[in-house]
Short mmCIF file of C-alpha atoms in Angstrom, two decimals:
data_model
loop_
_atom_site.label_atom_id
_atom_site.label_comp_id
_atom_site.label_asym_id
_atom_site.label_seq_id
_atom_site.Cartn_x
_atom_site.Cartn_y
_atom_site.Cartn_z
CA GLU G 1 124.45 226.34 108.76
CA ALA G 2 127.52 225.18 110.67
CA GLY G 3 129.20 221.99 109.56
CA VAL G 4 130.75 219.34 111.75
CA THR G 5 133.12 221.00 114.19
CA GLN G 6 135.99 219.33 115.98
CA SER G 7 138.36 220.44 118.70
CA PRO G 8 141.18 220.77 119.30
CA THR G 9 142.67 221.18 115.84
CA HIS G 10 146.04 219.99 117.03
CA LEU G 11 147.05 218.14 120.18
CA ILE G 12 150.46 217.01 121.36
CA LYS G 13 150.69 214.42 124.11
CA THR G 14 153.38 212.21 125.57
CA ARG G 15 153.27 208.45 125.59
CA GLY G 16 151.08 207.08 128.37
CA GLN G 17 148.92 210.18 128.67
CA GLN G 18 145.25 210.46 127.79
CA ALA G 19 143.74 212.48 124.96
CA THR G 20 140.18 213.75 124.62
CA LEU G 21 138.82 214.89 121.29
CA ARG G 22 135.47 216.56 120.78
CA CYS G 23 132.96 216.72 117.97
CA SER G 24 129.78 218.66 117.36
CA PRO G 25 127.62 217.26 114.55
CA ILE G 26 125.63 219.24 112.04
CA SER G 27 122.45 220.54 113.62
CA GLY G 28 119.75 217.87 113.34
CA HIS G 29 122.19 215.01 112.82
CA THR G 30 121.96 212.27 115.42
CA SER G 31 124.70 209.90 114.24
CA VAL G 32 128.37 210.52 114.86
CA TYR G 33 131.23 208.47 113.46
CA TRP G 34 134.88 208.54 114.51
CA TYR G 35 137.71 207.55 112.18
CA GLN G 36 141.47 207.35 112.53
CA GLN G 37 143.66 208.19 109.57
CA ALA G 38 147.37 207.68 110.01
CA LEU G 39 149.61 209.67 107.69
CA GLY G 40 149.30 208.45 104.12
CA LEU G 41 146.85 205.68 105.03
CA GLY G 42 143.13 205.11 104.58
CA LEU G 43 140.28 205.75 106.98
CA GLN G 44 140.01 203.28 109.83
CA PHE G 45 136.59 203.10 111.48
CA LEU G 46 136.70 203.62 115.23
CA LEU G 47 133.23 204.17 116.66
CA TRP G 48 129.66 204.93 115.68
CA TYR G 49 127.17 206.61 118.00
CA ASP G 50 123.51 207.14 117.32
CA GLU G 51 120.89 208.59 119.64
CA GLY G 52 123.33 208.48 122.53
CA GLU G 53 124.29 204.84 122.18
CA GLU G 54 127.34 203.10 120.79
CA ARG G 55 126.13 201.18 117.72
CA ASN G 56 129.38 199.70 116.49
CA ARG G 57 133.11 199.85 116.99
CA GLY G 58 136.03 199.01 114.80
CA ASN G 59 139.06 196.83 115.49
CA PHE G 60 140.65 199.03 118.10
CA PRO G 61 141.68 198.21 121.67
CA PRO G 62 139.45 199.20 124.60
CA ARG G 63 141.66 202.15 125.41
CA PHE G 64 139.84 203.87 122.56
CA SER G 65 136.45 204.84 123.92
CA GLY G 66 133.90 207.56 123.62
CA ARG G 67 130.43 208.74 124.30
CA GLN G 68 127.63 210.77 122.81
CA PHE G 69 125.86 213.41 124.82
CA PRO G 70 122.12 214.27 124.83
CA ASN G 71 122.80 217.16 122.42
CA TYR G 72 124.42 214.59 120.05
CA SER G 73 127.92 215.97 120.43
CA SER G 74 130.54 213.35 121.04
CA GLU G 75 133.84 212.76 122.73
CA LEU G 76 136.63 210.36 121.81
CA ASN G 77 139.01 209.32 124.56
CA VAL G 78 142.29 207.59 123.98
CA ASN G 79 143.99 206.27 127.11
CA ALA G 80 147.56 205.12 127.61
CA LEU G 81 148.68 206.82 124.42
CA GLU G 82 151.17 205.04 122.19
CA LEU G 83 153.37 206.53 119.51
CA GLU G 84 151.35 204.79 116.79
CA ASP G 85 148.21 206.63 117.90
CA SER G 86 149.60 209.69 116.15
CA ALA G 87 147.09 210.36 113.40
CA LEU G 88 144.32 212.57 112.09
CA TYR G 89 141.09 211.79 113.93
CA LEU G 90 138.03 212.56 111.87
CA CYS G 91 134.51 212.93 113.10
CA ALA G 92 131.56 212.69 110.73
CA SER G 93 127.85 213.11 111.23
CA ARG G 94 124.77 211.86 109.45
CA GLY G 95 121.14 212.88 109.58
CA GLY G 96 118.68 210.04 109.31
CA GLN G 97 116.08 212.13 107.53
CA GLU G 98 118.25 212.93 104.55
CA PHE G 99 117.48 210.85 101.50
CA ARG G 100 121.05 210.05 100.70
CA ASN G 101 122.13 209.66 104.31
CA THR G 102 125.41 211.24 103.34
CA ILE G 103 127.99 211.60 106.05
CA TYR G 104 129.83 214.88 106.40
CA PHE G 105 133.24 215.21 107.93
CA GLY G 106 134.73 217.73 110.27
CA GLU G 107 138.18 219.17 109.66
CA GLY G 108 139.74 216.68 112.02
CA SER G 109 141.99 216.74 115.05
CA TRP G 110 145.69 216.05 114.59
CA LEU G 111 147.01 214.04 117.50
CA THR G 112 150.77 213.75 117.89
CA VAL G 113 152.18 211.42 120.52
CA VAL G 114 155.82 211.97 121.43
CA GLY F 1 134.38 189.02 103.82
CA GLN F 2 133.93 192.64 103.00
CA ASN F 3 136.38 194.31 100.68
CA ILE F 4 136.74 197.41 98.57
CA ASP F 5 139.52 197.70 96.00
CA GLN F 6 140.83 200.84 94.35
CA PRO F 7 144.11 201.52 92.57
CA THR F 8 146.65 203.01 94.94
CA GLU F 9 147.83 205.78 92.68
CA MET F 10 147.09 207.23 89.25
CA THR F 11 148.71 209.95 87.19
CA ALA F 12 146.99 212.11 84.59
CA THR F 13 147.64 215.27 82.60
CA GLU F 14 145.96 218.62 83.13
CA GLY F 15 143.00 218.99 80.78
CA ALA F 16 142.65 215.24 80.23
CA ILE F 17 140.08 212.71 81.49
CA VAL F 18 140.72 210.07 84.14
CA GLN F 19 138.63 207.16 85.38
CA ILE F 20 139.12 205.82 88.90
CA ASN F 21 137.69 202.35 89.43
CA CYS F 22 136.30 200.79 92.58
CA THR F 23 135.22 197.19 93.04
CA TYR F 24 133.48 195.95 96.13
CA GLN F 25 132.37 192.80 97.88
CA THR F 26 130.03 193.42 100.78
CA SER F 27 127.38 191.39 102.56
CA GLY F 28 124.79 194.03 101.76
CA PHE F 29 124.54 197.12 99.62
CA ASN F 30 122.73 200.36 100.25
CA GLY F 31 124.64 202.89 98.20
CA LEU F 32 128.13 203.85 97.11
CA PHE F 33 129.84 207.14 97.87
CA TRP F 34 132.82 208.93 96.41
CA TYR F 35 134.74 211.44 98.51
CA GLN F 36 137.67 213.69 97.66
CA GLN F 37 140.40 214.27 100.20
CA HIS F 38 143.21 216.77 99.76
CA ALA F 39 146.35 216.06 101.74
CA GLY F 40 145.93 216.97 105.38
CA GLU F 41 142.27 217.85 105.00
CA ALA F 42 138.97 216.14 105.70
CA PRO F 43 137.17 214.15 103.00
CA THR F 44 134.45 216.04 101.14
CA PHE F 45 131.41 214.43 99.55
CA LEU F 46 131.43 214.12 95.75
CA SER F 47 128.73 211.69 94.70
CA TYR F 48 126.29 208.99 95.70
CA ASN F 49 124.96 206.09 93.61
CA VAL F 50 122.36 203.60 94.74
CA LEU F 51 120.88 202.60 91.36
CA ASP F 52 122.75 201.36 88.31
CA GLY F 53 123.85 203.97 85.84
CA LEU F 54 125.71 207.22 85.50
CA GLU F 55 125.27 210.26 87.70
CA GLU F 56 126.76 213.43 86.23
CA LYS F 57 127.66 216.48 88.26
CA GLY F 58 129.68 219.04 86.36
CA ARG F 59 133.16 217.77 85.56
CA PHE F 60 132.65 214.73 87.77
CA SER F 61 130.53 211.68 86.98
CA SER F 62 130.04 208.45 88.89
CA PHE F 63 128.87 205.13 87.53
CA LEU F 64 127.54 202.08 89.33
CA SER F 65 126.89 198.47 88.31
CA ARG F 66 125.47 196.55 91.26
CA SER F 67 125.53 193.20 89.47
CA LYS F 68 129.26 193.58 88.88
CA GLY F 69 130.07 195.17 92.22
CA TYR F 70 131.75 197.97 90.33
CA SER F 71 131.83 201.74 90.26
CA TYR F 72 133.97 204.38 88.68
CA LEU F 73 134.52 208.08 89.14
CA LEU F 74 135.17 209.99 85.93
CA LEU F 75 136.91 213.34 86.09
CA LYS F 76 136.93 215.49 82.97
CA GLU F 77 138.94 218.59 82.06
CA LEU F 78 141.38 217.86 84.82
CA GLN F 79 142.71 220.78 86.82
CA MET F 80 145.76 220.91 89.08
CA LYS F 81 143.45 221.33 92.07
CA ASP F 82 142.03 217.86 91.35
CA SER F 83 145.23 216.38 92.72
CA ALA F 84 143.91 214.56 95.77
CA SER F 85 142.95 211.16 97.09
CA TYR F 86 139.60 209.78 95.99
CA LEU F 87 137.84 207.49 98.42
CA CYS F 88 135.20 204.94 97.51
CA ALA F 89 132.84 203.85 100.30
CA VAL F 90 129.96 201.38 100.34
CA ARG F 91 127.06 201.46 102.78
CA ASP F 92 126.41 197.96 104.00
CA ILE F 93 122.71 197.71 104.68
CA GLN F 94 123.17 195.10 107.38
CA GLU F 95 125.63 197.04 109.46
CA TYR F 96 124.35 200.41 108.28
CA GLN F 97 127.78 201.89 108.19
CA LEU F 98 130.27 202.80 105.52
CA ILE F 99 133.02 200.46 104.40
CA TRP F 100 135.92 202.45 103.01
CA GLY F 101 138.43 201.75 100.30
CA ALA F 102 142.02 202.79 100.95
CA GLY F 103 141.71 205.61 98.43
CA THR F 104 143.33 206.41 95.10
CA LYS F 105 145.93 209.14 95.04
CA LEU F 106 145.52 211.11 91.83
CA ILE F 107 148.51 213.12 90.63
CA ILE F 108 147.88 215.75 87.97
CA LYS F 109 150.84 216.83 85.85
CA PRO F 110 150.97 220.01 83.73
#
């Protein structure tokens, strides 16, 4: 069974541009979480989608946005990129039927803003 | 407020035992997770505790005391590959999402 998949693995953008990151959850999982992890720092919660709707968002400006599609895959968009947006962006999925409701992470997308 | 505390960094010797502590203050509680994260990689699930007590899984064990808002991850027979960051996360039942600690960087020395 495939795990959480993310693309692209690496992305280099210039300041002011837009970046789009994609995530496919584990088959059967309906919840998708997005996290930002700057180098050497902890996980910062960005967004949570469940059943196609945004359920919660972290303390990030509106230029961080996303959506979840009918097949439960998700997209994270970052507009007007700033140098400090350079980080590892992790997607995780959760299946509501699992007893432990464990979340599983994808390998992440490295975004570098120059 | 909601808060999770873990030591920033710990050092241990190969073959030894190390205990990584996590204390939490959350508005609700619906389980505590431990994840391992090697540098530059995604976190991987290690353990889950929702009831008080010790859960053992091979070389790794996790303990929870809900009354004390406290958990620890115990790693035995340390190996060099255990060098990683260990993340503690609490599921807040009200918000139904995970609240993450900053992680503990574990350095294993020969």
